[in-house]
Amino acid sequence: MTCKEADKLIPLFLDDDLDNRELSEFLSHVETCPGCKEELTIQFLVKVGMKRLEDGNTFNLRNELDALLLDANKRLTTRKYLVLSSYLLQAVVLALGGTALFLALFL
């Protein structure tokens, strides 16, 4: 992923609107690119910080961004596990269907 692509995905990341592939590539890029991490931090500060100021709430945006990135990594791991599980279940259904067909034809 290029920095330009990552920059375009920052608003989508902040709105939790990336698919698994995009999220994986985005997180990998941001973890290794200081410039994009800084741009993410700036956009997060502007988006979330302004809302918090309007609401009059106290906040620690640095910790919140770190928590957001950690949570995104956890969600991505869970999504990958669910996709893998769905493939496994599809294989089981196909095997059971094949077994049922075999039994219906030969018994």
Short mmCIF file of the C-alpha atoms (twelve columns), coordinates in Angstrom:
data_MODEL
# 
_entry.id   MODEL 
# 
loop_
_atom_site.group_PDB 
_atom_site.id 
_atom_site.type_symbol 
_atom_site.label_atom_id 
_atom_site.label_alt_id 
_atom_site.label_comp_id 
_atom_site.label_asym_id 
_atom_site.label_seq_id 
_atom_site.Cartn_x 
_atom_site.Cartn_y 
_atom_site.Cartn_z 
_atom_site.pdbx_PDB_model_num 
ATOM 1   C CA . MET A 1   0.000   0.000   0.000  1 
ATOM 2   C CA . THR A 2   1.258   3.442   -0.857 1 
ATOM 3   C CA . CYS A 3   1.045   6.457   1.425  1 
ATOM 4   C CA . LYS A 4   -1.434  8.059   -0.956 1 
ATOM 5   C CA . GLU A 5   -3.731  5.013   -0.740 1 
ATOM 6   C CA . ALA A 6   -3.404  4.901   3.055  1 
ATOM 7   C CA . ASP A 7   -4.222  8.610   3.290  1 
ATOM 8   C CA . LYS A 8   -7.465  8.057   1.376  1 
ATOM 9   C CA . LEU A 9   -8.428  5.223   3.738  1 
ATOM 10  C CA . ILE A 10  -7.948  7.174   6.989  1 
ATOM 11  C CA . PRO A 11  -11.500 8.607   7.046  1 
ATOM 12  C CA . LEU A 12  -12.919 5.166   6.257  1 
ATOM 13  C CA . PHE A 13  -10.830 3.642   9.044  1 
ATOM 14  C CA . LEU A 14  -12.032 6.247   11.520 1 
ATOM 15  C CA . ASP A 15  -15.633 5.448   10.493 1 
ATOM 16  C CA . ASP A 16  -14.935 1.677   10.754 1 
ATOM 17  C CA . ASP A 17  -15.840 1.247   7.104  1 
ATOM 18  C CA . LEU A 18  -12.974 -0.877  5.703  1 
ATOM 19  C CA . ASP A 19  -13.297 -4.455  4.518  1 
ATOM 20  C CA . ASN A 20  -10.906 -7.110  5.831  1 
ATOM 21  C CA . ARG A 21  -8.341  -6.729  3.049  1 
ATOM 22  C CA . GLU A 22  -8.302  -2.947  3.234  1 
ATOM 23  C CA . LEU A 23  -8.115  -2.977  7.028  1 
ATOM 24  C CA . SER A 24  -5.239  -5.454  7.031  1 
ATOM 25  C CA . GLU A 25  -3.237  -3.494  4.472  1 
ATOM 26  C CA . PHE A 26  -4.015  -0.180  6.158  1 
ATOM 27  C CA . LEU A 27  -2.974  -1.354  9.631  1 
ATOM 28  C CA . SER A 28  0.225   -2.913  8.282  1 
ATOM 29  C CA . HIS A 29  1.108   0.277   6.461  1 
ATOM 30  C CA . VAL A 30  0.339   2.619   9.369  1 
ATOM 31  C CA . GLU A 31  2.392   0.467   11.752 1 
ATOM 32  C CA . THR A 32  5.471   0.793   9.519  1 
ATOM 33  C CA . CYS A 33  5.072   4.309   8.095  1 
ATOM 34  C CA . PRO A 34  5.676   7.179   10.540 1 
ATOM 35  C CA . GLY A 35  4.273   9.750   8.100  1 
ATOM 36  C CA . CYS A 36  0.977   7.960   7.684  1 
ATOM 37  C CA . LYS A 37  0.758   7.259   11.412 1 
ATOM 38  C CA . GLU A 38  1.189   10.988  11.997 1 
ATOM 39  C CA . GLU A 39  -1.504  11.802  9.429  1 
ATOM 40  C CA . LEU A 40  -3.836  9.283   11.095 1 
ATOM 41  C CA . THR A 41  -3.117  10.905  14.457 1 
ATOM 42  C CA . ILE A 42  -3.876  14.370  13.082 1 
ATOM 43  C CA . GLN A 43  -7.140  13.328  11.456 1 
ATOM 44  C CA . PHE A 44  -8.151  11.422  14.602 1 
ATOM 45  C CA . LEU A 45  -7.382  14.457  16.765 1 
ATOM 46  C CA . VAL A 46  -9.419  16.714  14.521 1 
ATOM 47  C CA . LYS A 47  -12.395 14.372  14.220 1 
ATOM 48  C CA . VAL A 48  -12.618 13.068  17.776 1 
ATOM 49  C CA . GLY A 49  -11.035 16.022  19.563 1 
ATOM 50  C CA . MET A 50  -13.440 18.548  18.086 1 
ATOM 51  C CA . LYS A 51  -16.407 16.391  19.069 1 
ATOM 52  C CA . ARG A 52  -15.091 16.051  22.627 1 
ATOM 53  C CA . LEU A 53  -14.501 19.784  22.923 1 
ATOM 54  C CA . GLU A 54  -18.039 20.486  21.723 1 
ATOM 55  C CA . ASP A 55  -19.414 18.020  24.273 1 
ATOM 56  C CA . GLY A 56  -17.235 19.454  27.046 1 
ATOM 57  C CA . ASN A 57  -15.773 16.026  27.854 1 
ATOM 58  C CA . THR A 58  -12.252 15.360  29.056 1 
ATOM 59  C CA . PHE A 59  -10.128 13.074  26.934 1 
ATOM 60  C CA . ASN A 60  -6.740  11.543  26.248 1 
ATOM 61  C CA . LEU A 61  -6.723  11.258  22.485 1 
ATOM 62  C CA . ARG A 62  -3.312  9.583   22.230 1 
ATOM 63  C CA . ASN A 63  -4.494  6.687   24.395 1 
ATOM 64  C CA . GLU A 64  -7.805  6.569   22.555 1 
ATOM 65  C CA . LEU A 65  -6.063  6.308   19.172 1 
ATOM 66  C CA . ASP A 66  -3.798  3.554   20.485 1 
ATOM 67  C CA . ALA A 67  -6.877  1.741   21.811 1 
ATOM 68  C CA . LEU A 68  -8.640  2.210   18.460 1 
ATOM 69  C CA . LEU A 69  -5.695  0.665   16.586 1 
ATOM 70  C CA . LEU A 70  -5.491  -2.226  19.050 1 
ATOM 71  C CA . ASP A 71  -9.227  -2.818  18.754 1 
ATOM 72  C CA . ALA A 72  -9.004  -2.737  14.945 1 
ATOM 73  C CA . ASN A 73  -6.296  -5.411  15.030 1 
ATOM 74  C CA . LYS A 74  -8.454  -7.560  17.322 1 
ATOM 75  C CA . ARG A 75  -11.493 -7.124  15.055 1 
ATOM 76  C CA . LEU A 76  -9.414  -8.052  12.037 1 
ATOM 77  C CA . THR A 77  -8.189  -11.231 13.748 1 
ATOM 78  C CA . THR A 78  -11.767 -12.127 14.664 1 
ATOM 79  C CA . ARG A 79  -12.977 -11.467 11.121 1 
ATOM 80  C CA . LYS A 80  -10.235 -13.686 9.688  1 
ATOM 81  C CA . TYR A 81  -11.176 -16.438 12.137 1 
ATOM 82  C CA . LEU A 82  -14.839 -16.153 11.140 1 
ATOM 83  C CA . VAL A 83  -13.987 -16.332 7.442  1 
ATOM 84  C CA . LEU A 84  -11.823 -19.402 8.026  1 
ATOM 85  C CA . SER A 85  -14.595 -20.981 10.106 1 
ATOM 86  C CA . SER A 86  -17.127 -20.345 7.357  1 
ATOM 87  C CA . TYR A 87  -14.873 -22.109 4.823  1 
ATOM 88  C CA . LEU A 88  -14.527 -25.043 7.188  1 
ATOM 89  C CA . LEU A 89  -18.288 -25.218 7.679  1 
ATOM 90  C CA . GLN A 90  -18.821 -25.102 3.914  1 
ATOM 91  C CA . ALA A 91  -16.437 -28.040 3.521  1 
ATOM 92  C CA . VAL A 92  -18.332 -29.991 6.195  1 
ATOM 93  C CA . VAL A 93  -21.671 -29.268 4.492  1 
ATOM 94  C CA . LEU A 94  -20.266 -30.412 1.135  1 
ATOM 95  C CA . ALA A 95  -18.911 -33.587 2.716  1 
ATOM 96  C CA . LEU A 96  -22.247 -34.311 4.376  1 
ATOM 97  C CA . GLY A 97  -24.079 -33.592 1.134  1 
ATOM 98  C CA . GLY A 98  -21.768 -35.960 -0.729 1 
ATOM 99  C CA . THR A 99  -22.275 -38.623 1.906  1 
ATOM 100 C CA . ALA A 100 -26.063 -38.201 1.754  1 
ATOM 101 C CA . LEU A 101 -25.989 -38.431 -2.043 1 
ATOM 102 C CA . PHE A 102 -23.822 -41.550 -1.901 1 
ATOM 103 C CA . LEU A 103 -26.142 -43.195 0.615  1 
ATOM 104 C CA . ALA A 104 -29.221 -42.266 -1.403 1 
ATOM 105 C CA . LEU A 105 -27.773 -43.726 -4.599 1 
ATOM 106 C CA . PHE A 106 -26.244 -46.900 -3.247 1 
ATOM 107 C CA . LEU A 107 -28.524 -47.961 -0.416 1 
# 
